[in-house]
């Protein structure tokens, strides 16, 4: 249409020019009779022709520019509509059909997880069964096959890492069975028995060690060390684990059998056993409550002072001078790491909770590839972070018993008691040392009474100090007694709650509910927030390889 109109305009223009030329030729013929007027007429006509040609050309160019501009606008509008259409129907964005379905392999992974949880539940039920524990005990005591005895001991060993089994195993008398297994003729079975007892100590169940020493474990360990067999080093490690307990230290110093065992190590010709004995003495000297009974070790220390090993001799000389009052006693801490375990639990819990904001950022960064809607993007990130927060809270709560074995120990101590002879001997030694301290104070007081008035004033102040601090630290001040009373009341209140929370049935229920709740939350987050695999692994892997004593 545009080209046709241009042609018509051009034709009309040329027809007008022809008519004008025809008129101009007529005028020229008529002006031939006029003299010099021909020249201006021709110049005028030529200028008119040029002006007409210029105006016609400009109009045709303007028409072309107008129609070309409108054509370009239409093309640009069509391209924008095409881009918008492609954006709305692009398969790389979140409204595609793939995101309306569960993630790829979702149901396959869910089925595998359900199977693993079911296996975990069945194994825990078998471990928790009293009949199965009694069957393992019967196998250890009566089976003639060393392999069966060894497998039964391994089955008992696995229960040390299951907090809900510890109290039940203890009450069924497993400790005495393990002590008897230390004298097994097969060295492999003997090594497994040592490993099993050591494993309970490794998980900080102190009462197991106290009961084992009471049942005669140290006598059996001494026989193993003196025999210089393949289990000598393992027996020495278990020996040291046991005497980190204050209860076992009291049993050692009040039992003639245990003192005889330590004496056999000290009088041995082997330097390794002498080092074990001097290291045990060092542990005993770190406990201030045992000082009234440490004189029983004077003969052993004197013999070790004559050792050809210079290091052993120097240590023995130091402890002899401590007993004489010439050197300051060593300072140390022999308590089991309850505070350290609590600190690790806090670190593990903070790590779990920190995964929630990291999951939010991770989901948002991954969803940027699939959507340009900031609201949709942040909604997915918030959903993933919330699911991770819930899973972290559940996981941290169920880890509490694993990091606080002292709560279970408190329940076990109700089933454990020292021998009456041990208690009587300990109280007798404390009474003797207290009487000696009172005699020493009275002697100093009499000496001060013979002094001047300043000395009398010092006696008055010393009496006031005695009321506050006791006699040379052996007695207890009124403030200390009040603090002890408050501490006992607090412990009593805590025990009332612990009796319910840390019972075997409660711990078993918590342990079985934990994976069900945790994995349900994580799978829900994976289904809706999509990118939850890496955060879930970050949450679950530390539970398998955690940084506790486990």
Short mmCIF file of C-alpha atoms in Angstrom, two decimals, residues 30-366:
data_model
loop_
_atom_site.label_atom_id
_atom_site.label_comp_id
_atom_site.label_asym_id
_atom_site.label_seq_id
_atom_site.Cartn_x
_atom_site.Cartn_y
_atom_site.Cartn_z
CA UNK A 30 4.85 33.74 -27.71
CA UNK A 31 7.71 35.67 -26.19
CA UNK A 32 9.91 35.26 -29.21
CA UNK A 33 8.42 38.44 -30.49
CA UNK A 34 9.33 40.19 -27.30
CA UNK A 35 12.98 41.09 -27.12
CA UNK A 36 14.99 40.60 -23.97
CA UNK A 37 12.15 39.37 -21.73
CA UNK A 38 12.83 35.74 -22.75
CA UNK A 39 15.69 35.27 -20.36
CA UNK A 40 13.93 36.14 -17.05
CA UNK A 41 10.91 34.06 -18.00
CA UNK A 42 13.08 31.02 -18.54
CA UNK A 43 14.97 31.57 -15.25
CA UNK A 44 11.72 31.89 -13.35
CA UNK A 45 10.32 28.74 -14.88
CA UNK A 46 13.48 26.77 -14.14
CA UNK A 47 13.50 27.87 -10.48
CA UNK A 48 9.90 26.85 -10.14
CA UNK A 49 10.69 23.44 -11.58
CA UNK A 50 13.58 22.96 -9.13
CA UNK A 51 11.48 24.00 -6.14
CA UNK A 52 8.73 21.63 -7.21
CA UNK A 53 11.17 18.75 -7.50
CA UNK A 54 12.64 19.47 -4.03
CA UNK A 55 9.25 19.63 -2.35
CA UNK A 56 8.15 16.39 -3.96
CA UNK A 57 11.36 14.61 -2.88
CA UNK A 58 11.09 15.82 0.72
CA UNK A 59 7.49 14.68 0.99
CA UNK A 60 8.37 11.22 -0.29
CA UNK A 61 11.28 10.93 2.25
CA UNK A 62 9.07 12.03 5.14
CA UNK A 63 6.47 9.45 4.19
CA UNK A 64 9.12 6.72 4.10
CA UNK A 65 10.51 7.75 7.51
CA UNK A 66 7.05 7.77 9.07
CA UNK A 67 6.14 4.33 7.86
CA UNK A 68 9.57 2.88 8.74
CA UNK A 69 9.29 4.26 12.35
CA UNK A 70 5.85 2.75 12.83
CA UNK A 71 7.13 -0.53 11.46
CA UNK A 72 10.07 -0.53 13.93
CA UNK A 73 7.72 0.16 16.86
CA UNK A 74 5.55 -2.75 15.85
CA UNK A 75 8.60 -5.05 15.60
CA UNK A 76 9.88 -3.99 19.05
CA UNK A 77 6.44 -4.59 20.60
CA UNK A 78 6.31 -8.02 19.02
CA UNK A 79 9.79 -8.91 20.34
CA UNK A 80 8.85 -7.79 23.90
CA UNK A 81 5.65 -9.83 23.78
CA UNK A 82 7.66 -12.81 22.58
CA UNK A 83 10.19 -12.41 25.45
CA UNK A 84 7.39 -12.12 28.01
CA UNK A 85 5.75 -15.21 26.54
CA UNK A 86 9.05 -17.09 26.73
CA UNK A 87 9.61 -15.92 30.35
CA UNK A 88 6.16 -17.07 31.42
CA UNK A 89 6.58 -20.46 29.79
CA UNK A 90 10.31 -21.00 30.40
CA UNK A 91 11.05 -24.47 31.90
CA UNK A 92 13.88 -23.18 34.15
CA UNK A 93 11.59 -21.32 36.57
CA UNK A 94 9.70 -22.45 39.65
CA UNK A 95 6.25 -22.72 38.04
CA UNK A 96 7.23 -25.66 35.89
CA UNK A 97 5.58 -29.00 36.52
CA UNK A 98 8.64 -30.58 38.15
CA UNK A 99 8.29 -28.43 41.29
CA UNK A 100 4.69 -29.49 41.83
CA UNK A 101 5.88 -33.05 42.54
CA UNK A 102 8.13 -34.45 45.33
CA UNK A 103 11.89 -34.35 44.66
CA UNK A 104 13.58 -37.00 42.59
CA UNK A 105 14.22 -40.26 44.52
CA UNK A 106 12.15 -38.88 47.42
CA UNK A 107 10.11 -42.02 47.99
CA UNK A 108 13.10 -44.34 47.44
CA UNK A 109 15.16 -42.51 50.07
CA UNK A 110 12.16 -42.43 52.41
CA UNK A 111 11.72 -46.21 52.14
CA UNK A 112 15.43 -46.82 52.79
CA UNK A 113 15.29 -44.55 55.83
CA UNK A 114 12.20 -46.30 57.18
CA UNK A 115 13.99 -49.65 56.80
CA UNK A 116 17.04 -48.32 58.68
CA UNK A 117 14.87 -46.94 61.49
CA UNK A 118 13.06 -50.26 61.72
CA UNK A 119 16.37 -52.15 61.97
CA UNK A 120 17.59 -49.69 64.59
CA UNK A 121 14.40 -50.19 66.60
CA UNK A 122 14.65 -53.99 66.46
CA UNK A 123 18.31 -53.94 67.56
CA UNK A 124 17.50 -51.67 70.49
CA UNK A 125 14.59 -53.87 71.56
CA UNK A 126 16.89 -56.90 71.56
CA UNK A 127 19.56 -55.04 73.53
CA UNK A 128 16.99 -53.78 76.02
CA UNK A 129 15.46 -57.20 76.57
CA UNK A 130 16.22 -58.67 79.99
CA UNK A 131 15.93 -62.18 78.60
CA UNK A 132 18.65 -61.49 76.04
CA UNK A 133 20.96 -60.02 78.71
CA UNK A 134 20.47 -63.07 80.92
CA UNK A 135 21.13 -65.33 77.92
CA UNK A 136 24.46 -63.56 77.29
CA UNK A 137 25.38 -63.93 80.97
CA UNK A 138 24.60 -67.64 80.84
CA UNK A 139 26.76 -68.04 77.73
CA UNK A 140 29.73 -66.29 79.37
CA UNK A 141 29.55 -68.44 82.50
CA UNK A 142 28.69 -71.86 81.11
CA UNK A 143 29.66 -72.10 77.45
CA UNK A 144 32.71 -74.22 76.65
CA UNK A 145 33.21 -72.59 73.26
CA UNK A 146 35.58 -69.62 73.54
CA UNK A 147 34.07 -68.01 70.43
CA UNK A 148 30.58 -68.03 71.95
CA UNK A 149 31.88 -66.52 75.17
CA UNK A 150 33.71 -63.86 73.21
CA UNK A 151 30.61 -62.96 71.17
CA UNK A 152 28.50 -62.75 74.33
CA UNK A 153 31.05 -60.35 75.86
CA UNK A 154 30.93 -58.22 72.71
CA UNK A 155 27.16 -58.10 72.99
CA UNK A 156 27.51 -56.79 76.55
CA UNK A 157 30.12 -54.27 75.35
CA UNK A 158 27.76 -52.72 72.81
CA UNK A 159 25.28 -51.97 75.59
CA UNK A 160 27.80 -49.63 77.24
CA UNK A 161 27.07 -47.06 74.53
CA UNK A 162 23.31 -47.37 75.00
CA UNK A 163 22.33 -45.24 77.97
CA UNK A 164 18.95 -46.93 78.35
CA UNK A 165 20.63 -50.35 78.89
CA UNK A 166 23.22 -49.37 81.51
CA UNK A 167 21.04 -49.48 84.61
CA UNK A 168 19.34 -52.72 83.59
CA UNK A 169 22.70 -54.39 82.87
CA UNK A 170 24.05 -53.24 86.23
CA UNK A 171 21.06 -54.56 88.18
CA UNK A 172 21.21 -57.95 86.44
CA UNK A 173 24.74 -58.56 87.80
CA UNK A 174 26.79 -58.18 84.64
CA UNK A 175 29.71 -56.58 86.54
CA UNK A 176 30.42 -59.71 88.56
CA UNK A 177 30.27 -61.82 85.41
CA UNK A 178 32.79 -59.55 83.68
CA UNK A 179 35.14 -59.76 86.67
CA UNK A 180 35.01 -63.56 86.49
CA UNK A 181 35.75 -63.36 82.75
CA UNK A 182 39.06 -61.65 83.59
CA UNK A 183 40.34 -65.06 84.75
CA UNK A 184 39.25 -66.82 81.54
CA UNK A 185 41.96 -69.20 80.26
CA UNK A 186 41.52 -67.98 76.69
CA UNK A 187 43.53 -64.74 76.21
CA UNK A 188 41.11 -63.46 73.54
CA UNK A 189 38.14 -63.79 75.88
CA UNK A 190 40.21 -62.20 78.62
CA UNK A 191 41.06 -59.25 76.35
CA UNK A 192 37.39 -58.80 75.43
CA UNK A 193 36.43 -58.79 79.12
CA UNK A 194 39.02 -56.06 79.82
CA UNK A 195 37.77 -54.08 76.82
CA UNK A 196 34.16 -54.37 77.99
CA UNK A 197 34.96 -53.15 81.52
CA UNK A 198 37.11 -50.38 80.08
CA UNK A 199 34.29 -49.34 77.78
CA UNK A 200 31.94 -48.72 80.71
CA UNK A 201 34.66 -46.58 82.32
CA UNK A 202 35.24 -44.82 78.99
CA UNK A 203 31.60 -43.76 78.92
CA UNK A 204 32.09 -42.33 82.44
CA UNK A 205 29.88 -44.81 84.29
CA UNK A 206 31.96 -44.60 87.45
CA UNK A 207 29.74 -46.88 89.52
CA UNK A 208 30.56 -49.81 87.23
CA UNK A 209 34.22 -49.45 88.17
CA UNK A 210 33.39 -49.12 91.87
CA UNK A 211 31.37 -52.32 91.76
CA UNK A 212 34.07 -54.12 89.77
CA UNK A 213 36.76 -53.24 92.33
CA UNK A 214 34.44 -54.37 95.09
CA UNK A 215 33.97 -57.72 93.30
CA UNK A 216 37.73 -58.29 92.94
CA UNK A 217 38.66 -56.82 89.55
CA UNK A 218 41.95 -55.34 90.79
CA UNK A 219 43.18 -58.71 92.07
CA UNK A 220 42.51 -60.22 88.63
CA UNK A 221 44.19 -57.28 86.87
CA UNK A 222 47.25 -57.67 89.12
CA UNK A 223 47.55 -61.34 88.16
CA UNK A 224 47.38 -60.38 84.47
CA UNK A 225 50.08 -57.71 84.87
CA UNK A 226 52.38 -59.98 86.86
CA UNK A 227 52.01 -62.75 84.26
CA UNK A 228 53.44 -60.39 81.60
CA UNK A 229 51.04 -61.74 78.99
CA UNK A 230 49.52 -60.18 75.91
CA UNK A 231 46.90 -58.30 77.96
CA UNK A 232 49.33 -56.68 80.41
CA UNK A 233 49.11 -53.17 78.92
CA UNK A 234 45.31 -53.28 78.64
CA UNK A 235 45.08 -54.39 82.28
CA UNK A 236 47.29 -51.50 83.42
CA UNK A 237 45.12 -48.96 81.57
CA UNK A 238 42.00 -50.34 83.23
CA UNK A 239 43.79 -50.23 86.60
CA UNK A 240 44.40 -46.48 86.22
CA UNK A 241 40.82 -45.87 85.09
CA UNK A 242 39.51 -47.51 88.23
CA UNK A 243 41.67 -45.59 90.69
CA UNK A 244 40.62 -42.21 89.35
CA UNK A 245 37.47 -42.85 91.38
CA UNK A 246 37.56 -41.59 94.97
CA UNK A 247 35.45 -44.53 96.09
CA UNK A 248 38.01 -46.97 94.71
CA UNK A 249 40.82 -45.04 96.37
CA UNK A 250 39.09 -45.49 99.72
CA UNK A 251 38.61 -49.19 98.96
CA UNK A 252 42.30 -49.52 98.14
CA UNK A 253 43.55 -47.94 101.37
CA UNK A 254 41.07 -49.79 103.58
CA UNK A 255 41.45 -53.25 102.00
CA UNK A 256 44.40 -55.46 102.86
CA UNK A 257 43.92 -57.43 99.63
CA UNK A 258 44.17 -54.33 97.44
CA UNK A 259 47.17 -53.03 99.38
CA UNK A 260 48.82 -56.41 98.85
CA UNK A 261 48.19 -56.10 95.09
CA UNK A 262 49.80 -52.65 95.02
CA UNK A 263 52.70 -53.96 97.09
CA UNK A 264 53.29 -56.78 94.59
CA UNK A 265 53.58 -54.20 91.82
CA UNK A 266 55.93 -52.01 93.87
CA UNK A 267 58.23 -54.91 94.85
CA UNK A 268 58.38 -56.32 91.32
CA UNK A 269 61.71 -56.40 89.48
CA UNK A 270 60.13 -54.98 86.32
CA UNK A 271 60.33 -51.23 85.95
CA UNK A 272 56.97 -51.13 84.12
CA UNK A 273 55.15 -52.45 87.17
CA UNK A 274 57.09 -50.13 89.48
CA UNK A 275 55.97 -47.19 87.34
CA UNK A 276 52.37 -48.37 87.65
CA UNK A 277 52.68 -48.48 91.44
CA UNK A 278 54.30 -45.02 91.74
CA UNK A 279 51.68 -43.54 89.37
CA UNK A 280 48.94 -45.05 91.56
CA UNK A 281 50.54 -43.50 94.65
CA UNK A 282 50.65 -40.16 92.85
CA UNK A 283 46.89 -40.38 92.22
CA UNK A 284 46.26 -41.18 95.88
CA UNK A 285 48.28 -38.17 97.06
CA UNK A 286 46.12 -35.86 94.95
CA UNK A 287 43.09 -36.67 97.15
CA UNK A 288 43.24 -34.60 100.35
CA UNK A 289 40.63 -36.74 102.10
CA UNK A 290 43.00 -39.72 102.04
CA UNK A 291 45.89 -38.09 103.89
CA UNK A 292 45.06 -39.75 107.24
CA UNK A 293 45.58 -43.18 105.61
CA UNK A 294 48.60 -42.50 103.38
CA UNK A 295 51.04 -43.64 106.07
CA UNK A 296 50.10 -47.19 105.05
CA UNK A 297 52.07 -46.60 101.86
CA UNK A 298 55.28 -45.57 103.60
CA UNK A 299 56.93 -49.00 103.30
CA UNK A 300 56.18 -49.28 99.57
CA UNK A 301 57.42 -45.75 98.91
CA UNK A 302 60.64 -46.46 100.82
CA UNK A 303 61.25 -49.55 98.69
CA UNK A 304 60.57 -47.60 95.47
CA UNK A 305 63.04 -44.98 96.63
CA UNK A 306 65.75 -47.64 96.24
CA UNK A 307 64.74 -48.39 92.65
CA UNK A 308 67.45 -48.35 89.98
CA UNK A 309 65.15 -46.26 87.79
CA UNK A 310 66.07 -42.65 88.60
CA UNK A 311 62.63 -41.26 87.79
CA UNK A 312 60.88 -43.74 90.09
CA UNK A 313 63.40 -43.09 92.85
CA UNK A 314 62.99 -39.30 92.64
CA UNK A 315 59.20 -39.51 92.80
CA UNK A 316 59.36 -41.86 95.78
CA UNK A 317 61.74 -39.52 97.61
CA UNK A 318 59.39 -36.61 97.05
CA UNK A 319 56.38 -38.47 98.49
CA UNK A 320 58.41 -39.62 101.49
CA UNK A 321 59.23 -36.00 102.26
CA UNK A 322 55.55 -35.10 101.87
CA UNK A 323 54.66 -37.71 104.49
CA UNK A 324 57.32 -36.24 106.78
CA UNK A 325 55.85 -32.77 106.32
CA UNK A 326 58.95 -31.35 104.64
CA UNK A 327 57.47 -30.89 101.15
CA UNK A 328 54.17 -29.41 100.01
CA UNK A 329 51.65 -32.05 98.88
CA UNK A 330 50.91 -32.21 95.14
CA UNK A 331 47.92 -30.33 93.79
CA UNK A 332 45.69 -31.90 91.18
CA UNK A 333 42.23 -32.94 90.14
CA UNK A 334 41.24 -36.58 89.80
CA UNK A 335 37.52 -36.14 89.21
CA UNK A 336 35.91 -37.52 86.09
CA UNK A 337 35.18 -34.95 83.33
CA UNK A 338 31.53 -34.14 84.07
CA UNK A 339 32.01 -30.41 83.46
CA UNK A 340 33.89 -31.11 80.25
CA UNK A 341 31.07 -33.31 78.99
CA UNK A 342 28.53 -30.61 79.79
CA UNK A 343 30.64 -28.10 77.85
CA UNK A 344 30.77 -30.45 74.87
CA UNK A 345 27.01 -30.87 75.01
CA UNK A 346 26.57 -27.09 74.82
CA UNK A 347 28.95 -26.92 71.85
CA UNK A 348 27.07 -29.71 70.06
CA UNK A 349 23.71 -28.04 70.75
CA UNK A 350 24.94 -24.66 69.50
CA UNK A 351 26.27 -26.35 66.38
CA UNK A 352 22.88 -27.94 65.73
CA UNK A 353 21.01 -24.66 66.24
CA UNK A 354 23.46 -22.77 64.01
CA UNK A 355 22.43 -24.99 61.10
CA UNK A 356 18.99 -23.31 61.00
CA UNK A 357 20.13 -19.88 59.66
CA UNK A 358 22.72 -21.58 57.45
CA UNK A 359 19.97 -23.74 55.94
CA UNK A 360 17.91 -20.60 55.25
CA UNK A 361 20.81 -19.00 53.38
CA UNK A 362 21.60 -22.21 51.52
CA UNK A 363 18.00 -22.72 50.33
CA UNK A 364 17.73 -19.08 49.22
CA UNK A 365 20.96 -19.28 47.24
CA UNK A 366 19.83 -22.47 45.49
#
